[in-house]
Coordinates of N, CA, C and O in Angstrom, one line a residue:
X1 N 107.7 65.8 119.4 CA 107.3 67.0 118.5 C 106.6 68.0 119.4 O 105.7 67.7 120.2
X2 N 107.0 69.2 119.3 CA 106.5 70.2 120.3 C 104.8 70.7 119.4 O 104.5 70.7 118.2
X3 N 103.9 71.0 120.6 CA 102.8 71.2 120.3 C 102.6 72.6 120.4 O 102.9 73.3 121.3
X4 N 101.8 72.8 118.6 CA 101.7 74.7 118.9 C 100.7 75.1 119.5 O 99.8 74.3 120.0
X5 N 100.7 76.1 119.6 CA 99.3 76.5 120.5 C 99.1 78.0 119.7 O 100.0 78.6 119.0
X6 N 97.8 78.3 119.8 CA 97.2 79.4 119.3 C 97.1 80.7 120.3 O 97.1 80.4 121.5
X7 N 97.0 82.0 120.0 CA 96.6 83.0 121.0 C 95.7 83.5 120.4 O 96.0 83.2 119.3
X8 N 94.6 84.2 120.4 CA 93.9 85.5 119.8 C 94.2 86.8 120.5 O 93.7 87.1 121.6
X9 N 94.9 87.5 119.7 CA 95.1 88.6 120.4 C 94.4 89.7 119.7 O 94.4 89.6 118.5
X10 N 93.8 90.7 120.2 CA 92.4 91.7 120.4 C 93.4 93.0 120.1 O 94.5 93.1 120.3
X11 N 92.5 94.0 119.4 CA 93.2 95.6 119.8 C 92.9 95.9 121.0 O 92.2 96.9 121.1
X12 N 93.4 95.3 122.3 CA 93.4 95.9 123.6 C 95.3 96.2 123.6 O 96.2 95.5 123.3
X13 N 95.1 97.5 123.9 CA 96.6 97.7 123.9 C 96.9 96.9 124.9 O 97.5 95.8 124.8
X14 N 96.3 97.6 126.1 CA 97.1 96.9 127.8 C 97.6 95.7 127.3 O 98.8 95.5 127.3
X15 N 96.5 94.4 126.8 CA 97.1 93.0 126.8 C 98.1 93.2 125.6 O 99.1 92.5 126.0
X16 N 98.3 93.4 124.9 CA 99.1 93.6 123.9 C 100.4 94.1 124.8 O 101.2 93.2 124.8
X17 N 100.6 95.0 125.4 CA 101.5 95.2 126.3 C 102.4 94.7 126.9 O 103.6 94.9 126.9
X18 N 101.2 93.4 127.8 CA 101.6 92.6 128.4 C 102.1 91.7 127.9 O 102.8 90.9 128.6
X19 N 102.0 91.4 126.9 CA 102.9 90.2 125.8 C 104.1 91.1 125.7 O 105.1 91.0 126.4
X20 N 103.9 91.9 124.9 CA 105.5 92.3 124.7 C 106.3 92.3 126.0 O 107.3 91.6 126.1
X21 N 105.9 93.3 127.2 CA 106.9 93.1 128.2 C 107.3 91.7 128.7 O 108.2 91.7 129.5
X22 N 106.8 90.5 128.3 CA 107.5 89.6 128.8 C 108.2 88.9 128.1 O 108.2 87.7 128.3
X23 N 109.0 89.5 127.1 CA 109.6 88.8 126.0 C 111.3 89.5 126.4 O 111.4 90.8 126.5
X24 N 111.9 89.1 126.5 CA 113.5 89.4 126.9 C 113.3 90.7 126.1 O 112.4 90.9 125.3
X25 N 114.3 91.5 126.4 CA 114.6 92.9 125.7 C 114.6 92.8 124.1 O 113.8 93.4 123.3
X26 N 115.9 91.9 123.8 CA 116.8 91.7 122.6 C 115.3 90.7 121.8 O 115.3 91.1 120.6
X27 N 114.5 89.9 121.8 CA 113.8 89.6 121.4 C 112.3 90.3 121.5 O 111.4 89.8 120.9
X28 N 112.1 91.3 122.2 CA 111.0 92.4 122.3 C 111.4 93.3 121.2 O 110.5 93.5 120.5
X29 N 112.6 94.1 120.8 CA 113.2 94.8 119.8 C 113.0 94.1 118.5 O 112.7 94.7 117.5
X30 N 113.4 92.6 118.5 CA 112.8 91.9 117.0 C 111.8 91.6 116.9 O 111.5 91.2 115.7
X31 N 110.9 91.5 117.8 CA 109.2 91.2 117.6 C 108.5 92.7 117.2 O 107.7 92.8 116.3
X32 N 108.7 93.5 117.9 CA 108.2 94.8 117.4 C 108.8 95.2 115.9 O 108.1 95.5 115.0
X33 N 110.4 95.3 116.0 CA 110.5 95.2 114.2 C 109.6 94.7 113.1 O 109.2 95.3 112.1
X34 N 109.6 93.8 113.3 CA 108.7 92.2 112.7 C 107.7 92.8 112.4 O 107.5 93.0 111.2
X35 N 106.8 93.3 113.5 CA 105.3 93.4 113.6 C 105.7 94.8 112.6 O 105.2 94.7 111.5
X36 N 106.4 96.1 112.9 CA 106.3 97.5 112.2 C 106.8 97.3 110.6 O 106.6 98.1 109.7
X37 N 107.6 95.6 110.5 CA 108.1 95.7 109.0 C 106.6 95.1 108.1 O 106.2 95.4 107.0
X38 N 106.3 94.3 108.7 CA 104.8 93.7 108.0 C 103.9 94.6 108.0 O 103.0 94.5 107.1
X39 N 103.9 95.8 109.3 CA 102.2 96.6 108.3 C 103.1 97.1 107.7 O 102.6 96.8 106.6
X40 N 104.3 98.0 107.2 CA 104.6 98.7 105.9 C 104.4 97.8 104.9 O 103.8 98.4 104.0
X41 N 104.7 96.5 104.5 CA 105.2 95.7 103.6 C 103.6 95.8 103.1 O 103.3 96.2 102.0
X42 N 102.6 95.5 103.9 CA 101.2 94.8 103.6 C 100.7 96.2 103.3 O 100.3 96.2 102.2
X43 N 100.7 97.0 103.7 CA 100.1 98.7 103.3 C 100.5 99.2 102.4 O 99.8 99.6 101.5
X44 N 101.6 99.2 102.5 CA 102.0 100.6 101.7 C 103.7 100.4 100.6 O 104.2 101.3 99.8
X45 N 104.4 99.1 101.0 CA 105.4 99.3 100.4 C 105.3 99.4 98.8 O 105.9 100.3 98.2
X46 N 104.5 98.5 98.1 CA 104.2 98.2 97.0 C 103.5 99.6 95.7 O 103.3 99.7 94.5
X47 N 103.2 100.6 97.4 CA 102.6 101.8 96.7 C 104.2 102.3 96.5 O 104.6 102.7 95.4
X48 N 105.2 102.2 97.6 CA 106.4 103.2 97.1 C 107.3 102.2 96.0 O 108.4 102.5 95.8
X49 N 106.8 101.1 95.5 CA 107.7 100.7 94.4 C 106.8 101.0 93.1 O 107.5 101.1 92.1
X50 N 105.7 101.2 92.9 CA 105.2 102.0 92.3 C 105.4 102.7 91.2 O 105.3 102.6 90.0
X51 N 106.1 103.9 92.5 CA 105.9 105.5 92.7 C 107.3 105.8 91.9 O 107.6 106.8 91.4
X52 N 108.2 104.4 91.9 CA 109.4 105.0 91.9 C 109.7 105.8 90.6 O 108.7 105.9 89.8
X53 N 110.8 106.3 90.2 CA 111.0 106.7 88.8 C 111.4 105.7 87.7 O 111.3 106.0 86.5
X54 N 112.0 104.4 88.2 CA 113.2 103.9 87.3 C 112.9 102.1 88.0 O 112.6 101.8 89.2
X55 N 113.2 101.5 87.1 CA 113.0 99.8 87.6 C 114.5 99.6 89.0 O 114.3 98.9 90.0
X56 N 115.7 100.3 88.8 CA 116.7 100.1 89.5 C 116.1 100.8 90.8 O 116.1 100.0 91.7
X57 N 115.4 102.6 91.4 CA 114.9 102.7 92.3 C 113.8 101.6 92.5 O 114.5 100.9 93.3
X58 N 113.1 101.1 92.5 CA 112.0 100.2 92.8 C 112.6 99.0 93.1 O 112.2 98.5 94.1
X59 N 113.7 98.4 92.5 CA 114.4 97.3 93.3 C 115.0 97.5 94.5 O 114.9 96.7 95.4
X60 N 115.6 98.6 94.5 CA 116.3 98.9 95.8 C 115.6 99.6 96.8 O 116.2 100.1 97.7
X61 N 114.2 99.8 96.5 CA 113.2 100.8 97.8 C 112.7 99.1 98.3 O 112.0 98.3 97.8
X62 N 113.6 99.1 100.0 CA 113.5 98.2 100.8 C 112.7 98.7 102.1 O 112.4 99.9 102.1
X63 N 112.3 98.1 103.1 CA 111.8 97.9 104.4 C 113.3 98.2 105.0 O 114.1 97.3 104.9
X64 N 113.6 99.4 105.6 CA 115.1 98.9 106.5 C 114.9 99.1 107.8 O 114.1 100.0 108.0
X65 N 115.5 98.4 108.9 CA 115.8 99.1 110.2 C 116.0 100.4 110.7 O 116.7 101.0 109.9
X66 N 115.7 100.9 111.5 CA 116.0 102.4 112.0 C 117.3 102.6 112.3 O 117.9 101.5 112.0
X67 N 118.1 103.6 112.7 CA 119.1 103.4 112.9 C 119.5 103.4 114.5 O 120.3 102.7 115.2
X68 N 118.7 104.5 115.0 CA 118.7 104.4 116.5 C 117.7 104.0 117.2 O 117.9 103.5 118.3
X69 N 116.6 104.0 116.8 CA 115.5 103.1 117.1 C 115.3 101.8 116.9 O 114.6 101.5 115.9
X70 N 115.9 100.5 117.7 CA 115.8 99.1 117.3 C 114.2 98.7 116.8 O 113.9 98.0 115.8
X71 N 113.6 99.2 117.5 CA 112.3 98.5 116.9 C 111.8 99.4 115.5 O 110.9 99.0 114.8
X72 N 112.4 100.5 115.2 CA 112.0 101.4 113.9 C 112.0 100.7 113.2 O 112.4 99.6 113.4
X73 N 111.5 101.3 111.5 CA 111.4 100.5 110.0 C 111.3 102.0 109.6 O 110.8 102.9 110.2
X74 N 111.9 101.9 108.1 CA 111.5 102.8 107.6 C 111.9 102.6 106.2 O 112.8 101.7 106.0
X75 N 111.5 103.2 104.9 CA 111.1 102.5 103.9 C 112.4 103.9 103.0 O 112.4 105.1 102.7
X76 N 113.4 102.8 102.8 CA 114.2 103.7 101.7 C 114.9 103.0 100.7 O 114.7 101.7 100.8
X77 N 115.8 103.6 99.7 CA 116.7 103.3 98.8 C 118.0 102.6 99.5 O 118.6 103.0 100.5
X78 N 118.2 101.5 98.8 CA 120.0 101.0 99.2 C 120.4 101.5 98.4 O 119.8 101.5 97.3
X79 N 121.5 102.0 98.5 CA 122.6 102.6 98.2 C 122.7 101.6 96.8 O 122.4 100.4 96.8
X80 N 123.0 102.0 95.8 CA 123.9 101.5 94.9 C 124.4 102.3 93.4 O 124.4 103.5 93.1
X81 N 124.8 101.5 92.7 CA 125.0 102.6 91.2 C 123.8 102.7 90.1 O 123.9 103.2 89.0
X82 N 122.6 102.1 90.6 CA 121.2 102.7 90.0 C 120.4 103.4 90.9 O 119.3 103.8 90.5
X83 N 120.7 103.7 92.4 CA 120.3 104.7 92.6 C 121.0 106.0 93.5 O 120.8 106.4 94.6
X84 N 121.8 106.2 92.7 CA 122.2 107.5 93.6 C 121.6 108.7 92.9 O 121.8 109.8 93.4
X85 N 121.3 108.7 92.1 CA 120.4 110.1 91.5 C 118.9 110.3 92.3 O 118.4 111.4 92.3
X86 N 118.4 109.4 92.9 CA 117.1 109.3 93.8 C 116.7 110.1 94.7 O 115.5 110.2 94.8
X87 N 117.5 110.9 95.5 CA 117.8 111.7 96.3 C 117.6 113.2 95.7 O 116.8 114.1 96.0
X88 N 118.8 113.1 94.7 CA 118.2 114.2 93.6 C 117.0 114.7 93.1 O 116.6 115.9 93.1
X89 N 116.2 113.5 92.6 CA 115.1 113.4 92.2 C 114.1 114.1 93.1 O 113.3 115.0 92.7
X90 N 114.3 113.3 94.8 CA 113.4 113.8 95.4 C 113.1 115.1 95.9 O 112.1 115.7 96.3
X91 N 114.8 115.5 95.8 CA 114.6 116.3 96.9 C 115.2 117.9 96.0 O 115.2 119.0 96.6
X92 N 115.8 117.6 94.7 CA 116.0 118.2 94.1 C 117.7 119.0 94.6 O 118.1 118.7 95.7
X93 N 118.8 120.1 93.6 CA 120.0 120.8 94.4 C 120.0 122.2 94.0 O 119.2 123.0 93.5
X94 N 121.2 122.1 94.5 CA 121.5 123.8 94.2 C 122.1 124.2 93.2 O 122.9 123.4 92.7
X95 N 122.0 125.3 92.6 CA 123.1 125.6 91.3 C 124.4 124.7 91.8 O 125.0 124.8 92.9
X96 N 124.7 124.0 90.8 CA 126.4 123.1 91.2 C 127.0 123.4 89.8 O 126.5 123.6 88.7
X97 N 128.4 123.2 90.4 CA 129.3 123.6 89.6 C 130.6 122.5 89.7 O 131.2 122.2 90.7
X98 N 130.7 122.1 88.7 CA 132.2 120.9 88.7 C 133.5 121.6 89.0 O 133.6 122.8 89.3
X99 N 134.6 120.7 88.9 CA 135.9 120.9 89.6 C 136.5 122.0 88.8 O 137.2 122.9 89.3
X100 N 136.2 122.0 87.3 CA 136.5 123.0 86.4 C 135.8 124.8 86.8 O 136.4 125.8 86.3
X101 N 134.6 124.7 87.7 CA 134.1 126.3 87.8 C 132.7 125.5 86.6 O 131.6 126.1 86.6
X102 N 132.8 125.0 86.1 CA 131.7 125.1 84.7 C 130.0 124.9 85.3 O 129.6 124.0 85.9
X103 N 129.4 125.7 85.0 CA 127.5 125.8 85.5 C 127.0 124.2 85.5 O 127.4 123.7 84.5
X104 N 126.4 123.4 86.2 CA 126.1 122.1 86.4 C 124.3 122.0 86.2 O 123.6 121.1 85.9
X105 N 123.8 124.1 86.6 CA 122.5 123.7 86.7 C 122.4 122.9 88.3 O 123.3 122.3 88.9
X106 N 120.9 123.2 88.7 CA 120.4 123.2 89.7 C 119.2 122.0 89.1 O 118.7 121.9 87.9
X107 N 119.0 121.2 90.1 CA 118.1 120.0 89.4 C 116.7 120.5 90.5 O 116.7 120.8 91.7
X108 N 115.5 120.6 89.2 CA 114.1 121.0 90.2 C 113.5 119.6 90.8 O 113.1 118.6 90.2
X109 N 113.5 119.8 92.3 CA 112.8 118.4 92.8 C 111.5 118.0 92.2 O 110.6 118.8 91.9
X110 N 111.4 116.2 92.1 CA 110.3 116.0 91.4 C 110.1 114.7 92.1 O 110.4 113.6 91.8
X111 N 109.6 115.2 93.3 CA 109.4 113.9 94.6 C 108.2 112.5 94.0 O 107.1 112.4 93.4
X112 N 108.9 111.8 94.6 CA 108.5 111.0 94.6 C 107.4 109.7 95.6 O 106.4 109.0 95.4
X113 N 108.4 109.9 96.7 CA 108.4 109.0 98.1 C 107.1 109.7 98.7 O 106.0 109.2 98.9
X114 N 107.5 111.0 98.7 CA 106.2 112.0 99.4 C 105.4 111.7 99.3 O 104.9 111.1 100.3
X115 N 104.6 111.8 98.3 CA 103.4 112.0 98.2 C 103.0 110.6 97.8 O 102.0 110.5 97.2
X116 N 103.6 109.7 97.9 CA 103.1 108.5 98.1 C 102.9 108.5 99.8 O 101.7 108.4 100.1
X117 N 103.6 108.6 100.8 CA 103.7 108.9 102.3 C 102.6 109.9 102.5 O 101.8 109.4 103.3
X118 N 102.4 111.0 102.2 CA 101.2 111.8 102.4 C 99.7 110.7 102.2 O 98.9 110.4 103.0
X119 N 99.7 110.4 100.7 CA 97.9 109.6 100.5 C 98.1 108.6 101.3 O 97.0 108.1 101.5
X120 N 99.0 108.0 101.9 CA 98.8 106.4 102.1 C 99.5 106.3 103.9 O 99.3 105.3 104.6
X121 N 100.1 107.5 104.5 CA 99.9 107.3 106.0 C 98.9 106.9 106.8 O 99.2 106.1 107.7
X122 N 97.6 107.3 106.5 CA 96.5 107.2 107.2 C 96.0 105.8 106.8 O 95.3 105.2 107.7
X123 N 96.4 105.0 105.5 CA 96.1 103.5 106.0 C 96.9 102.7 106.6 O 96.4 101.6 107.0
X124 N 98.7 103.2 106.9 CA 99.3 103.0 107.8 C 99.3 102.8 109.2 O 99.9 101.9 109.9
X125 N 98.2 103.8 109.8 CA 98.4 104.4 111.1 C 96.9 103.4 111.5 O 96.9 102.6 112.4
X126 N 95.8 103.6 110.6 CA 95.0 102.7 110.5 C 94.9 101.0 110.7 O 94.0 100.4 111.3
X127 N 96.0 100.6 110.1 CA 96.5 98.9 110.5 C 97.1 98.6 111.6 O 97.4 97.5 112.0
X128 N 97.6 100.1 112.1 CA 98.7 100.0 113.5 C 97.0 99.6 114.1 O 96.4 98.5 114.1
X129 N 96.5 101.0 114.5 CA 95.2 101.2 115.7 C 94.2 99.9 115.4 O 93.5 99.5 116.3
X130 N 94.1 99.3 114.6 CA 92.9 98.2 114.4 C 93.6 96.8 114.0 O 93.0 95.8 114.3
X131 N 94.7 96.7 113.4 CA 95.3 95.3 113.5 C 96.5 94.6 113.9 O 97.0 93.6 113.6
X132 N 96.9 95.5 114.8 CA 98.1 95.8 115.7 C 98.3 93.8 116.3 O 99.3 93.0 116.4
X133 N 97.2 93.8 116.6 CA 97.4 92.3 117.2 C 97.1 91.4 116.5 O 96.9 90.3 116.9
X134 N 97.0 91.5 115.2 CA 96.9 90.4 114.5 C 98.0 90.4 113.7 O 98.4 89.3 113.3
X135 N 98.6 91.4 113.3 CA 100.1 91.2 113.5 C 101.1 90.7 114.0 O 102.0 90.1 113.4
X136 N 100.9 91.1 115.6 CA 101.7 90.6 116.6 C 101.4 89.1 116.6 O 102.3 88.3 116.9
X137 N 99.9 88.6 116.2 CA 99.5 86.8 116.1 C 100.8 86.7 115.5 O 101.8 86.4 116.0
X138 N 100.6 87.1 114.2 CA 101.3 86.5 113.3 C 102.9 86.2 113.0 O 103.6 85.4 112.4
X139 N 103.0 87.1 114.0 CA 104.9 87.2 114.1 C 105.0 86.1 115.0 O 105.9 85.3 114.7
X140 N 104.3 86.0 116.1 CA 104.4 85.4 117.5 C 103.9 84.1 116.5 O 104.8 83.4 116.9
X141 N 103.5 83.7 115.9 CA 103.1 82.3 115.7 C 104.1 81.9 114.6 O 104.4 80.7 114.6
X142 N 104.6 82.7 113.6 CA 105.8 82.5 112.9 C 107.0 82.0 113.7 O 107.5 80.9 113.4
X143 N 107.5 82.8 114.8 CA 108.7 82.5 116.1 C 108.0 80.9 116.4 O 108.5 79.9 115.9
X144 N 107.3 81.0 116.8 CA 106.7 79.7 117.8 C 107.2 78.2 116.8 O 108.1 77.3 117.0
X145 N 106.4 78.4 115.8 CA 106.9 77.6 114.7 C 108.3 77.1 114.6 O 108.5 75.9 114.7
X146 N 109.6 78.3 114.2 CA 110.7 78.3 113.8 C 111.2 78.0 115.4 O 112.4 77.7 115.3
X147 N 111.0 78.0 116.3 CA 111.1 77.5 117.5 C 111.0 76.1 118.0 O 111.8 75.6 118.7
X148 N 109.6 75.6 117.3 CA 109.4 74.3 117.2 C 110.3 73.4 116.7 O 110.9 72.6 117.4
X149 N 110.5 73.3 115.1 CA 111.4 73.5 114.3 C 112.8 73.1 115.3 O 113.1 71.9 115.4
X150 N 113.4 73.8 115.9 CA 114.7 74.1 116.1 C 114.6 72.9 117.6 O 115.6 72.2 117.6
X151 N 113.8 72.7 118.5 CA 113.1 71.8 119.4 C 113.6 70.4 118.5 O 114.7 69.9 118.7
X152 N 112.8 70.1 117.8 CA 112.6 69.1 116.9 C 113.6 68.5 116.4 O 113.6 67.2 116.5
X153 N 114.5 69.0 115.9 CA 115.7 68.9 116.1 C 116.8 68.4 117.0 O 117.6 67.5 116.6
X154 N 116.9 69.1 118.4 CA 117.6 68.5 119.4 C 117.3 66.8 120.1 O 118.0 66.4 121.0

């Protein structure tokens, strides 16, 4: 049986650093995900399901990956057929007109996302600068675990 071991890791960035760089690329990209998807989840996600307008937005406002940024997160709607008016909502359109010419009306934005993101950044950026490593514990001791696990096995 493999034996876990503990780290305490400190808000010193440098050492914080130095862990990450020694973690292969492709698993440095999913440990920093990890760590950026848990402070949204613990901060602030629960404020944007909230916020939402409708029980179908609130089901589908997820934690997602960045798209060009591997280690990004960012907190939006999946796509589906309860929410594609969401967009609308937030961001409001322009006078539209159907395939007929007929007036559609212009929808006035009535955001949502915002101003949940406006009040609640600063406890975001706050859990980065002061609990950055006790996140990184947490991930890093989660891995270690499901590592053991998979040891234990062979």
């Amino acid at each position: 049986m493999a034996k876990e071991f503990e780290m305490k890791l400190t808000g010193n960035w440098d050492f914080l650093a130095e862990i990450i760089d020694e973690l292969e690329t492709k698993e440095k990209a999913n440990t920093l995900r990890a760590i950026n998807r848990k402070i949204l989840k613990d901060t602030i996600l629960s404020d944007f399901k909230s916020a939402a307008p409708s029980t179908g937005i609130a089901k589908a406002t997820k934690i997602m990956s960045g798209k060009k940024d591997k280690t990004a997160v960012v907190i939006g709607i999946e796509k589906n057929v309860d929410t594609y008016q969401a967009g609308w909502l937030e961001y409001g359109t322009e006078q539209r007109e159907n395939e007929s010419g007929a007036n559609r009306g212009a929808i006035t934005p009535k955001p949502f996302f915002r101003p949940v993101w406006d009040s609640g950044k600063d406890k975001v950026l706050k859990a980065v600068e002061n609990d950055y490593g006790i996140y990184m514990q947490q991930i890093l001791d989660k891995k270690v675990k499901a590592n053991a696990k998979k040891i234990e096995k062979l």
